[in-house]
PDB file of C-alpha atoms in Angstrom:
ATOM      1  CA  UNK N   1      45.768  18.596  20.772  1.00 63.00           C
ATOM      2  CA  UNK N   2      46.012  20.041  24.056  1.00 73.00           C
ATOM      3  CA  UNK N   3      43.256  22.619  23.372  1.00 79.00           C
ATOM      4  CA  UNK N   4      41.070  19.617  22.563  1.00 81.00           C
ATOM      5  CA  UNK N   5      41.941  18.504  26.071  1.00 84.00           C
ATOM      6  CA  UNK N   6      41.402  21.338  27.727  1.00 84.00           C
ATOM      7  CA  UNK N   7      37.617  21.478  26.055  1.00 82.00           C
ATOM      8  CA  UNK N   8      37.308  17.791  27.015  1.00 85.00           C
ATOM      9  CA  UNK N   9      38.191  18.529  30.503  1.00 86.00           C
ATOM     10  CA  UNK N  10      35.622  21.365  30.847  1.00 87.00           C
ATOM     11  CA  UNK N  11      33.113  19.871  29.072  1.00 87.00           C
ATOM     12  CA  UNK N  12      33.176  17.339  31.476  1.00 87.00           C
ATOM     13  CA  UNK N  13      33.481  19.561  34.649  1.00 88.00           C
ATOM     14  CA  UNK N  14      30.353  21.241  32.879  1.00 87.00           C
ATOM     15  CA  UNK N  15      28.654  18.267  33.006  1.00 86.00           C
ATOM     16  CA  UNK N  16      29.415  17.292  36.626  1.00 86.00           C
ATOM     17  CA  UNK N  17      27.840  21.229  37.552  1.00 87.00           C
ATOM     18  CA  UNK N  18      24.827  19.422  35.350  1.00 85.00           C
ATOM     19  CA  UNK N  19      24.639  16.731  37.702  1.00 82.00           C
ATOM     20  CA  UNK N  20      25.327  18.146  40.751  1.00 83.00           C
ATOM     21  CA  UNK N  21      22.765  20.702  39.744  1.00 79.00           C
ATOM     22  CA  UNK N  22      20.430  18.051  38.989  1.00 75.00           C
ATOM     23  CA  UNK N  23      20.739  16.248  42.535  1.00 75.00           C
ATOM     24  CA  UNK N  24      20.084  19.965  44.110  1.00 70.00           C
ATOM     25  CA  UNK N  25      17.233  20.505  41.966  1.00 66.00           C
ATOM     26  CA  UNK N  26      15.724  17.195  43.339  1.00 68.00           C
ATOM     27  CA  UNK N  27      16.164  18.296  46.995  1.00 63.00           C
ATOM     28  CA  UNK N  28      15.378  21.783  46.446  1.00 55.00           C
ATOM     29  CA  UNK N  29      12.409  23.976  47.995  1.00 53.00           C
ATOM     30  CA  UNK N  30       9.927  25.375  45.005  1.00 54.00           C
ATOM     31  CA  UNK N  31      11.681  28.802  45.619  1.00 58.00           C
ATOM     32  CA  UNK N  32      15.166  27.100  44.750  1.00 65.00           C
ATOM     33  CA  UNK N  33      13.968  26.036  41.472  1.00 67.00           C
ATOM     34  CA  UNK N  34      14.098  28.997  39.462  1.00 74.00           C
ATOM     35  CA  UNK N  35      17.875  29.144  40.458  1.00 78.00           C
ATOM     36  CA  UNK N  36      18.406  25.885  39.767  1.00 73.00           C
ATOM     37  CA  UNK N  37      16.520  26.027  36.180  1.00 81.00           C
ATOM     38  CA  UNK N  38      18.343  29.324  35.255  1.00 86.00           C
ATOM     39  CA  UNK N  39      21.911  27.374  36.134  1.00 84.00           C
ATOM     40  CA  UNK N  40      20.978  24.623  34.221  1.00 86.00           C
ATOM     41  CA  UNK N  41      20.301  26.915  31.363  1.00 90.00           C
ATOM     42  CA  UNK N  42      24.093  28.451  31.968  1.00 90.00           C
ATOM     43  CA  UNK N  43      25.352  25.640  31.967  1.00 89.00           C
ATOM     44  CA  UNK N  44      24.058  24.157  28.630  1.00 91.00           C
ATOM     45  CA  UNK N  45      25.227  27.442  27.014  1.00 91.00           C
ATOM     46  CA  UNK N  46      28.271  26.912  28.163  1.00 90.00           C
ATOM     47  CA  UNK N  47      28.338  23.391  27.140  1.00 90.00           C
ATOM     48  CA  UNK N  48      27.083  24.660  23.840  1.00 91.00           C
ATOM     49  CA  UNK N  49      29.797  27.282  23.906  1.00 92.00           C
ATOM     50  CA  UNK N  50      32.528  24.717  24.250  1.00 90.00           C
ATOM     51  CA  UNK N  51      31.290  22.072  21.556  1.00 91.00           C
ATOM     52  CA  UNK N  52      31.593  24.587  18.606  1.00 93.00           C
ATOM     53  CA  UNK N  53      35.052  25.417  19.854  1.00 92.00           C
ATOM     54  CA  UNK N  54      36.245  22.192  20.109  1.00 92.00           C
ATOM     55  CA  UNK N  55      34.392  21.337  16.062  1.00 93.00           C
ATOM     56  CA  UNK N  56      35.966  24.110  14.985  1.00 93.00           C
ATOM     57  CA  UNK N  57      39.544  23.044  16.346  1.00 91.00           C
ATOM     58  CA  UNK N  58      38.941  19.805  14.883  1.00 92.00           C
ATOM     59  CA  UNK N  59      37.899  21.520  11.515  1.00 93.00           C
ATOM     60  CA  UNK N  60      41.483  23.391  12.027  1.00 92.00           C
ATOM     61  CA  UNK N  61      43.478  20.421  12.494  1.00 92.00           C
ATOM     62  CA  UNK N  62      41.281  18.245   9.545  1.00 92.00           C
ATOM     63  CA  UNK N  63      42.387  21.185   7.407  1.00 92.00           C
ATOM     64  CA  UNK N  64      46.088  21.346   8.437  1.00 90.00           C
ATOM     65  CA  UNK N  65      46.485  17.559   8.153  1.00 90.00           C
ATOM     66  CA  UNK N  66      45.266  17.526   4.690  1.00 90.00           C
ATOM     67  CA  UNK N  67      47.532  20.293   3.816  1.00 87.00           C
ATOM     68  CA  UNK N  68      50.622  18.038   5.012  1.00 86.00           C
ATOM     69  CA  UNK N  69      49.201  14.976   3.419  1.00 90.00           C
ATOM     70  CA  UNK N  70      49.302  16.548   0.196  1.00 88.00           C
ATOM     71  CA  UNK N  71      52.671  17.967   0.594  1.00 82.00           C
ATOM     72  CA  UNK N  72      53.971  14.838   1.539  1.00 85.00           C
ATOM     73  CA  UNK N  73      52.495  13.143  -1.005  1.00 87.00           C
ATOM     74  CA  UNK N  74      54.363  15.561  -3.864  1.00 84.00           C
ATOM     75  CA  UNK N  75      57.353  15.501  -1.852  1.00 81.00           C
ATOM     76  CA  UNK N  76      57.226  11.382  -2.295  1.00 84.00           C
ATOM     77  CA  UNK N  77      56.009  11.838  -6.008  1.00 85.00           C
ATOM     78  CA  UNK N  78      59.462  14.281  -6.645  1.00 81.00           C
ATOM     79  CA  UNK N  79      61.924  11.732  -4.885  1.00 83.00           C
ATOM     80  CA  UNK N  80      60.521   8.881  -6.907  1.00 87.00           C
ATOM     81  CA  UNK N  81      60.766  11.142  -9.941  1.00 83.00           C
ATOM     82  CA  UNK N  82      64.552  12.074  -9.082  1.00 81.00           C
ATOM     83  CA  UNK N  83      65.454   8.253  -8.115  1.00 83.00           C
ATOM     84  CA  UNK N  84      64.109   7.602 -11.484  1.00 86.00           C
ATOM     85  CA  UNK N  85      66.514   9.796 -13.269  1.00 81.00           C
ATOM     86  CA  UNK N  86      69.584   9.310 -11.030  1.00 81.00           C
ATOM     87  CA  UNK N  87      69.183   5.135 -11.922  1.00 86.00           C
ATOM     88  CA  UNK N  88      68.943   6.224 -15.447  1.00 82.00           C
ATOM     89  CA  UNK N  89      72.074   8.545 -15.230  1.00 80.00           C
ATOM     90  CA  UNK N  90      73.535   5.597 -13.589  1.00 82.00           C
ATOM     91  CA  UNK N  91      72.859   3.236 -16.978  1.00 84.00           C
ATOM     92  CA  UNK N  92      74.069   5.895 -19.039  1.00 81.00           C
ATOM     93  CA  UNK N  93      77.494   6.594 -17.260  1.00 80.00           C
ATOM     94  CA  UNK N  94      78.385   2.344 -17.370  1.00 82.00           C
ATOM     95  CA  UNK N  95      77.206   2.242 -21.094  1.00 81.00           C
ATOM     96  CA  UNK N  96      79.746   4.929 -21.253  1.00 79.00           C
ATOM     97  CA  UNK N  97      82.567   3.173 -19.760  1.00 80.00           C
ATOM     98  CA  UNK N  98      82.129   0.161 -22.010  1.00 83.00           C
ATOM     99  CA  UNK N  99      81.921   2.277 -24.904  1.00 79.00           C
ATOM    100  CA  UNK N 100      85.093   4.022 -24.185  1.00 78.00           C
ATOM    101  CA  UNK N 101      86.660   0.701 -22.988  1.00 81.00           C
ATOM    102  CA  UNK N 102      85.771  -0.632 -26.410  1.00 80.00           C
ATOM    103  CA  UNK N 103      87.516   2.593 -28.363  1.00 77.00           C
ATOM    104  CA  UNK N 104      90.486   2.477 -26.491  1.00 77.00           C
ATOM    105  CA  UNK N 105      91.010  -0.934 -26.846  1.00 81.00           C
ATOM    106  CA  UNK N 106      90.600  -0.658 -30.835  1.00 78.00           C
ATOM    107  CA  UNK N 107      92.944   2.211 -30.854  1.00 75.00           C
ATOM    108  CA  UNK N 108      95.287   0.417 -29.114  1.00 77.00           C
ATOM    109  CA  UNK N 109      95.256  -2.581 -31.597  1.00 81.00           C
ATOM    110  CA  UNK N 110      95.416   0.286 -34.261  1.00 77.00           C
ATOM    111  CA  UNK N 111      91.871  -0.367 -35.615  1.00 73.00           C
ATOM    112  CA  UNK N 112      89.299   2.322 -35.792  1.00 70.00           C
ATOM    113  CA  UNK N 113      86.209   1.550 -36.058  1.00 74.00           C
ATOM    114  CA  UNK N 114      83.759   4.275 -36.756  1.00 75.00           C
ATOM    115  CA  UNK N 115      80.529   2.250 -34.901  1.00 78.00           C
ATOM    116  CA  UNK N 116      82.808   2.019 -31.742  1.00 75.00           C
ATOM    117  CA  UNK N 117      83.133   5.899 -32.033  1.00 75.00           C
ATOM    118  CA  UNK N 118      79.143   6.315 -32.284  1.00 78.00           C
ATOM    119  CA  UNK N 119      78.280   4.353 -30.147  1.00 79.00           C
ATOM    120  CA  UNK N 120      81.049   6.035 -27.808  1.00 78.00           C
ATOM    121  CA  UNK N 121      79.176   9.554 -28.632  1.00 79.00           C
ATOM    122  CA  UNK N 122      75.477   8.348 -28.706  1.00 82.00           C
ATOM    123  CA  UNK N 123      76.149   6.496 -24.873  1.00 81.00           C
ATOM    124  CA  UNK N 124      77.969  10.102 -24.451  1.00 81.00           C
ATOM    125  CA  UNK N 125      74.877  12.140 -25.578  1.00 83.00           C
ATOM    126  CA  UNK N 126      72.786   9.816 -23.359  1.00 82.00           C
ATOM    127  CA  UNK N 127      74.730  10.536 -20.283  1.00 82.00           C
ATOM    128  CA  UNK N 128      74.696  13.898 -20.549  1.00 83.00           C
ATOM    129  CA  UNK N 129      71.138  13.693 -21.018  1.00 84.00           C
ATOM    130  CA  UNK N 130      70.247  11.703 -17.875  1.00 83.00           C
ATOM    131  CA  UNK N 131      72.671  14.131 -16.347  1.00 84.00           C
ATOM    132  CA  UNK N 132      70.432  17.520 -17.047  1.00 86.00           C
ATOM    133  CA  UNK N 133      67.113  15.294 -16.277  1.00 84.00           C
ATOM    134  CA  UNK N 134      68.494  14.645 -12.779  1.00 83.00           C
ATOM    135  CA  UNK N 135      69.719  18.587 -12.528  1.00 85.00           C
ATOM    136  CA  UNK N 136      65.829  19.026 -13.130  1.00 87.00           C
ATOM    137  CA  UNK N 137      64.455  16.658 -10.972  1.00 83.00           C
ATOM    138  CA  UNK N 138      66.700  17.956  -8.134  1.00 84.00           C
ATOM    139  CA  UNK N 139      65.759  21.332  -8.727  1.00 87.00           C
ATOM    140  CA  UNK N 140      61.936  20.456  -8.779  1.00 85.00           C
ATOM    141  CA  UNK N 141      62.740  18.930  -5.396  1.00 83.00           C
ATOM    142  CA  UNK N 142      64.565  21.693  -3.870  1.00 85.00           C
ATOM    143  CA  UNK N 143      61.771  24.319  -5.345  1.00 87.00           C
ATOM    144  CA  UNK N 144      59.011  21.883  -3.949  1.00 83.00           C
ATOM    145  CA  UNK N 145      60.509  22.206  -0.479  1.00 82.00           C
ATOM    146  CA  UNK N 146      61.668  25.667  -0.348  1.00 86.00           C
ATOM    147  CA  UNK N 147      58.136  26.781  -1.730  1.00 86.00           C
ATOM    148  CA  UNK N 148      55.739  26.452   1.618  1.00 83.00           C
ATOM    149  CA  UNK N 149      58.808  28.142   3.731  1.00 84.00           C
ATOM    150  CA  UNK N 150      58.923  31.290   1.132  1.00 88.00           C
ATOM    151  CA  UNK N 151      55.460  31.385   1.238  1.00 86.00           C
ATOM    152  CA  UNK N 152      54.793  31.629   5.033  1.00 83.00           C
ATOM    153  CA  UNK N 153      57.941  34.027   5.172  1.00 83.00           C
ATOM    154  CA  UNK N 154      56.412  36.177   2.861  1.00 83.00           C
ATOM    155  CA  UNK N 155      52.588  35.930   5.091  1.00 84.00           C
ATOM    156  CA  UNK N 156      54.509  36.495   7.950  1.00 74.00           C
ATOM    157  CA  UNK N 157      56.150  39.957   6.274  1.00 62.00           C
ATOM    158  CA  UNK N 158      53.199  40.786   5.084  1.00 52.00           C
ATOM    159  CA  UNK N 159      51.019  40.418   8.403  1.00 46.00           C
TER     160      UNK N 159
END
């Protein structure tokens, strides 16, 4: 941003030269105008000059902010995917609970009943599924972060 600025400024100051060149050109003798023409023409080089710098900055930082929108964009996409999993881990661990509520309070009345103890190991099964989704997610975050900084560690070894 501050390059931008600094173009804006001196395009400006160009343009005052312009002007002030303009007024001398209007008050000038016929032997001054040559001068005055060929500092016009320096002048609109320059301004020239300093317009494809500053579309090219703004090209830069276009660029840039696009590559951040679309990290931040996967970044959101990965949370949402791990929230996902850790609510379903959540759902699995309390059916787990009631299911193991449920056996131990038939073993303690001395009846076992075989559907308590599936449905004890299927909410089981279920939890530790939820649990290696969420490992996964997590690590998909973690890679998704760590990625750009190994990347411009590995440019900047490189260069």
């Amino acid at each position: 941003m501050n390059d931008i600025e600094e173009l804006q400024r001196r395009i400006t100051a160009a343009m005052d030269r312009v002007a002030y060149g303009l007024e001398q050109l209007s008050g000038a003798a016929s032997g001054d105008v040559a001068e005055v023409t060929r500092a016009l023409e320096d002048e609109k080089l320059a301004n020239a000059q300093l317009s494809e710098r500053m579309r090219v900055l703004t090209d830069r930082q276009e660029q840039e902010l696009g590559t951040l929108k679309e990290a931040t964009e996967t970044t959101a996409s990965r949370t949402q995917e791990l929230d996902l999993e850790l609510q379903r881990l959540r759902k699995a661990n309390a059916e787990l609970r009631q299911s193991n509520q449920a056996l131990r309070a038939a073993n303690e009345a001395g009846v076992g009943e075989p559907h308590l103890i599936n449905k004890s190991m299927m909410a089981e099964l279920e939890a530790l599924r939820a649990i290696r989704a969420a490992d996964v997610s997590e690590t998909n975050v973690i890679i998704d972060a760590l990625t750009p900084l190994v990347n411009s560690a590995a440019t900047g070894e490189d260069a």
